PDB file of C-alpha atoms in Angstrom:
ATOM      1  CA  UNK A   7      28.281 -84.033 -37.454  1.00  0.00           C
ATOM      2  CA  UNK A   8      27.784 -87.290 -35.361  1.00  0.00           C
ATOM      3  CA  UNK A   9      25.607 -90.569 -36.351  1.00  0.00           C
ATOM      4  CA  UNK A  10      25.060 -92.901 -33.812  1.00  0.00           C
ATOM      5  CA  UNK A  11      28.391 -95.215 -33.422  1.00  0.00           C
ATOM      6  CA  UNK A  12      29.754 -91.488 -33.270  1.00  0.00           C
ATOM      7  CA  UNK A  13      27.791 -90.105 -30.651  1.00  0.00           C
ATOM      8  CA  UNK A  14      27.897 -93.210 -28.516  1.00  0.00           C
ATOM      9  CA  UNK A  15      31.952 -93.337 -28.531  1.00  0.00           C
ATOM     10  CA  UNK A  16      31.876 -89.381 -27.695  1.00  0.00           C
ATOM     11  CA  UNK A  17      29.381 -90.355 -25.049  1.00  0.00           C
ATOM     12  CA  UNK A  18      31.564 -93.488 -23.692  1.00  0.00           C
ATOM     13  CA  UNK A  19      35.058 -91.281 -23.880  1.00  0.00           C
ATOM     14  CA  UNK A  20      32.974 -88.083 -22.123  1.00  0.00           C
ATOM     15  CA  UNK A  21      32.197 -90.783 -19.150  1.00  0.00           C
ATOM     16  CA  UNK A  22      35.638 -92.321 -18.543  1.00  0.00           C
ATOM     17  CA  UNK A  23      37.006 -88.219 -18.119  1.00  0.00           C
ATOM     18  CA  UNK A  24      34.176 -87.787 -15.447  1.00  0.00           C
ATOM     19  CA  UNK A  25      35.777 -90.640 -14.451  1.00  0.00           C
ATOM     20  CA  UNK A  26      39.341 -89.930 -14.645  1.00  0.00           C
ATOM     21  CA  UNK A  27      39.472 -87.210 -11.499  1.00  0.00           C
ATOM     22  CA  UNK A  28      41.033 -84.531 -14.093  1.00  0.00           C
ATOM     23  CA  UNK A  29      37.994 -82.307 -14.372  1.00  0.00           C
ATOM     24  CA  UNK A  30      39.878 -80.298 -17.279  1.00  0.00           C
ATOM     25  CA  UNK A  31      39.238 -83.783 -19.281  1.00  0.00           C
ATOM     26  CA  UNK A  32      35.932 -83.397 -18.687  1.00  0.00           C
ATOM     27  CA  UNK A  33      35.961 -79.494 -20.328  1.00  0.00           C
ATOM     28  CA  UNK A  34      37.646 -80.907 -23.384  1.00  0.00           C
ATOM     29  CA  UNK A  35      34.663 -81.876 -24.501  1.00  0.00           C
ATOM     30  CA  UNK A  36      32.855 -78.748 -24.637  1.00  0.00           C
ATOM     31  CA  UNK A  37      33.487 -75.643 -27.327  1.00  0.00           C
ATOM     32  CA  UNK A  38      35.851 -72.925 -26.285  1.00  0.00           C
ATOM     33  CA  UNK A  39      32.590 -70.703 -25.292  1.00  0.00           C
ATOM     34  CA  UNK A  40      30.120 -73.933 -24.287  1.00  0.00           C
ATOM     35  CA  UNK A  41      28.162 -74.157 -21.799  1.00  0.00           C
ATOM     36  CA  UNK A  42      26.954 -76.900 -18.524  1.00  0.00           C
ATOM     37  CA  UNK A  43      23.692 -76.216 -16.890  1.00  0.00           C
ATOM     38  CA  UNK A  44      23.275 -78.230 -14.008  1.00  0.00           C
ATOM     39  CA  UNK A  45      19.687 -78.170 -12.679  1.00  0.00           C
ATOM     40  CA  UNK A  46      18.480 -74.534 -12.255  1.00  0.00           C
ATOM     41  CA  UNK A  47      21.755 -73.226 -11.418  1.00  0.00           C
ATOM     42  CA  UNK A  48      23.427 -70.518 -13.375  1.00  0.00           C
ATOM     43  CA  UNK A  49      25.526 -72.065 -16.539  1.00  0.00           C
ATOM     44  CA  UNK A  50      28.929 -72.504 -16.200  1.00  0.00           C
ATOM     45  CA  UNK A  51      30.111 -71.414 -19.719  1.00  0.00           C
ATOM     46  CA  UNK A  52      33.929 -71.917 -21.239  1.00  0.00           C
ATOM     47  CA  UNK A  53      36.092 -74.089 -20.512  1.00  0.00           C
ATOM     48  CA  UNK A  54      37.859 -72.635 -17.434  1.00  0.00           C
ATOM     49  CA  UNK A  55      33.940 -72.455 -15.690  1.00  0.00           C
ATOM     50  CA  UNK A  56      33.415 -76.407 -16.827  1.00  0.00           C
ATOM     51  CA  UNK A  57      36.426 -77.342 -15.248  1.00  0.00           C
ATOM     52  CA  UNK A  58      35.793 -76.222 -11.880  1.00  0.00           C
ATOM     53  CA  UNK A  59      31.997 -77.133 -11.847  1.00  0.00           C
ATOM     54  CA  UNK A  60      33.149 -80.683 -12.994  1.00  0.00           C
ATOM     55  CA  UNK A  61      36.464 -80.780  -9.932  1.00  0.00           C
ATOM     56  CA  UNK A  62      33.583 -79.925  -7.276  1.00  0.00           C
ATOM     57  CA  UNK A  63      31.863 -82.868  -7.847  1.00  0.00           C
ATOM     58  CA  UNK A  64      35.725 -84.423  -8.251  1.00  0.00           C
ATOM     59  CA  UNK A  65      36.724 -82.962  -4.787  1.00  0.00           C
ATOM     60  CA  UNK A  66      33.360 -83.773  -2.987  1.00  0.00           C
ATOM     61  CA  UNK A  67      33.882 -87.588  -4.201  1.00  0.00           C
ATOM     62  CA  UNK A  68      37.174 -88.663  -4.758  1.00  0.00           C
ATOM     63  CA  UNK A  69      35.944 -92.459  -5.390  1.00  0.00           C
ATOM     64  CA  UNK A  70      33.315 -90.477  -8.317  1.00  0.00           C
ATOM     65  CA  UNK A  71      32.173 -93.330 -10.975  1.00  0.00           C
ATOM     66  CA  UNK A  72      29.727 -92.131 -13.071  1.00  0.00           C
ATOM     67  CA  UNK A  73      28.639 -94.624 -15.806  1.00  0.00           C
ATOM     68  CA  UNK A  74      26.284 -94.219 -18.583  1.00  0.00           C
ATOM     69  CA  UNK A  75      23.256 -95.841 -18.166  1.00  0.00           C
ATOM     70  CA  UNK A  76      21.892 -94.905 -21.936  1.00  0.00           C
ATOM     71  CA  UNK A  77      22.347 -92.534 -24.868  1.00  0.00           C
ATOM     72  CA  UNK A  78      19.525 -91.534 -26.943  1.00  0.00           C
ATOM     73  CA  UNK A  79      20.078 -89.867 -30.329  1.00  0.00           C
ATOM     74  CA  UNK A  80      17.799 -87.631 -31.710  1.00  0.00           C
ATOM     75  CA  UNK A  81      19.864 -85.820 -34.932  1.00  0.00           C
ATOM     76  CA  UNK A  82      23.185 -85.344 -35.581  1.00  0.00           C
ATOM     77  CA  UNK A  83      23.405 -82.182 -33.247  1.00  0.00           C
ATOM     78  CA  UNK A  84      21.118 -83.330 -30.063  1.00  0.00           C
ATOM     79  CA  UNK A  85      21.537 -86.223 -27.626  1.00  0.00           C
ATOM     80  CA  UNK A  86      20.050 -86.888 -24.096  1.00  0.00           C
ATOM     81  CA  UNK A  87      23.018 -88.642 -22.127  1.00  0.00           C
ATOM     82  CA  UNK A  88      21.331 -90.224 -19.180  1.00  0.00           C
ATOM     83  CA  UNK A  89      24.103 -91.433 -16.596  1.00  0.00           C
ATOM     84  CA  UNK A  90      24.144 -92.533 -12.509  1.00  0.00           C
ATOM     85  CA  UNK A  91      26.528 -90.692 -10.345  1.00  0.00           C
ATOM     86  CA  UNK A  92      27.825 -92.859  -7.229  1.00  0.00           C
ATOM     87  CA  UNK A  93      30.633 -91.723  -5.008  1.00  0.00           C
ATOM     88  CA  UNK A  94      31.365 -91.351  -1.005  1.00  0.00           C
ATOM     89  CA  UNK A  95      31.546 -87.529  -0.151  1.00  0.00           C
ATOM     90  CA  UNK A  96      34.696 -87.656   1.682  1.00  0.00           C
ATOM     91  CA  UNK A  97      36.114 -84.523   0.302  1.00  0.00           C
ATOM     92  CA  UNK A  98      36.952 -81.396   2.151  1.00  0.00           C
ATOM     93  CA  UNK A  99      34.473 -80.748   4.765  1.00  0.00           C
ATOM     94  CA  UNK A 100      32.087 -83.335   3.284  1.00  0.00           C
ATOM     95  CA  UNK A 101      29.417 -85.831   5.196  1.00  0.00           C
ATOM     96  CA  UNK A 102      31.459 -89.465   4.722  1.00  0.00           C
ATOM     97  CA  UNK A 103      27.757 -90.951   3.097  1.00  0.00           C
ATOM     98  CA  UNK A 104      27.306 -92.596  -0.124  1.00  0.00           C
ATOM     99  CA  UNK A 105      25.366 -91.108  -2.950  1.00  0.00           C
ATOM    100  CA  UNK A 106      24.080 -92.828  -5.872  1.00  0.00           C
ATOM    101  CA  UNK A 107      21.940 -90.580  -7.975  1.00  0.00           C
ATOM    102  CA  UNK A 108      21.202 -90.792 -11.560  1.00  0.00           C
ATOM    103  CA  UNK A 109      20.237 -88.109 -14.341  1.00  0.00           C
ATOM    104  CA  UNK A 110      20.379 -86.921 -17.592  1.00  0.00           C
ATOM    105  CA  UNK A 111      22.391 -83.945 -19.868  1.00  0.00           C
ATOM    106  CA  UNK A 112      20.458 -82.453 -23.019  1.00  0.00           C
ATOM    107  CA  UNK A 113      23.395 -82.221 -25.504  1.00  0.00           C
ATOM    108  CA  UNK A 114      23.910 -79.733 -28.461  1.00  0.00           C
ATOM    109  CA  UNK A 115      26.690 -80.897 -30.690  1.00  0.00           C
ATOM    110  CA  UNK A 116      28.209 -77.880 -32.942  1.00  0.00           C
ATOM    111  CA  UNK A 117      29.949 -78.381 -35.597  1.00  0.00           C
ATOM    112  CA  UNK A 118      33.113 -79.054 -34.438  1.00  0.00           C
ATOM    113  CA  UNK A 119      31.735 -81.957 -33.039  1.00  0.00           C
ATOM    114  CA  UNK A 120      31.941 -80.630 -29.352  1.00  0.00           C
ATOM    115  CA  UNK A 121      29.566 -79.972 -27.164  1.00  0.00           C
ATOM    116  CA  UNK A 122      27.795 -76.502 -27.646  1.00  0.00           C
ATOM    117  CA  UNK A 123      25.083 -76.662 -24.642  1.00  0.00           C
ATOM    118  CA  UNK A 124      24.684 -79.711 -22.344  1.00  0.00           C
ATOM    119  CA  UNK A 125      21.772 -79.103 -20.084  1.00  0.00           C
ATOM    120  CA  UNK A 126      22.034 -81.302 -16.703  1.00  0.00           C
ATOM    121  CA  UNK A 127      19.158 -82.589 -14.831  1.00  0.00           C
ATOM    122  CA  UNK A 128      19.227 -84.500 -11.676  1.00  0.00           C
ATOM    123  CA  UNK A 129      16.939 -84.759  -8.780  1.00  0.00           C
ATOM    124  CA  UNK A 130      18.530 -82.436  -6.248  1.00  0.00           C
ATOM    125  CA  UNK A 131      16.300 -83.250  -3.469  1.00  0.00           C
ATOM    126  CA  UNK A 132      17.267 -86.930  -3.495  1.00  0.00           C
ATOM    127  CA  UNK A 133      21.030 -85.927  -3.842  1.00  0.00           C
ATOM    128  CA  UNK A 134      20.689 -83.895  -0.722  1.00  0.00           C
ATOM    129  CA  UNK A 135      18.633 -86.501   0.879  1.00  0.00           C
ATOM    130  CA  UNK A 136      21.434 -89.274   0.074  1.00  0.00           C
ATOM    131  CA  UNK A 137      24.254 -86.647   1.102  1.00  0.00           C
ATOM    132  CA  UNK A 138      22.948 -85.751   4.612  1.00  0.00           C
ATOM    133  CA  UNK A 139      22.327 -88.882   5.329  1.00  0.00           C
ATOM    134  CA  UNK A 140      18.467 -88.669   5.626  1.00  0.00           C
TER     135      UNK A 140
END
């Protein structure tokens, strides 16, 4: 069970591994069997799944910084995680432009103090927009 000093060192350690360009970092935060919604896409759920929806943002942006803009508690099991994403897409195949986009992740902490469900929204239309350059 987290209170908030908890929670917001979790938070600041999740940030630094989507920071870190090891996208298996980034799964070691999640239970075994957890789960990353990103927008209305289908979940990616264990750790194996996290990993490579976390390295294609990784290989899209090699420069990726995300930082955490703020962390609001709501109980010991739920947090909302908002955070800006800014990066060059230089990665395989990718447009060369800038992106800076921020969002939020719904968090579900189980009792192993990992994350059970972290449900990711961002404005996809404004990604796109920033991606291709528009």
């Amino acid at each position: 069970m987290f209170d908030d000093a908890s929670f917001r060192d979790f938070a600041t350690r999740y940030t630094a591994a989507w920071c870190s360009q090891n996208a298996a970092s980034v799964a070691s935060f999640f239970a075994a069997n957890g789960s990353l919604k990103i927008n209305d896409g289908p979940p990616s759920v264990g750790r194996a799944a996290i990993t490579e929806a976390a390295q294609s943002f990784m290989t899209a942006f090699p420069d990726l910084r995300v930082t955490m803009d703020q962390l609001l508690v709501q109980d010991p099991h739920h947090a909302i995680y908002h955070w800006t994403l800014t990066g060059k897409s230089t990665g395989p195949g990718e447009t060369g432009n800038f992106v800076q986009v921020s969002g939020f992740e719904e968090w579900e902490i189980g009792d192993d103090t990992l994350i059970m469900t972290s449900l990711g929204h961002f404005d996809a239309n404004e990604y796109t927009r920033q991606l291709q350059g528009i």
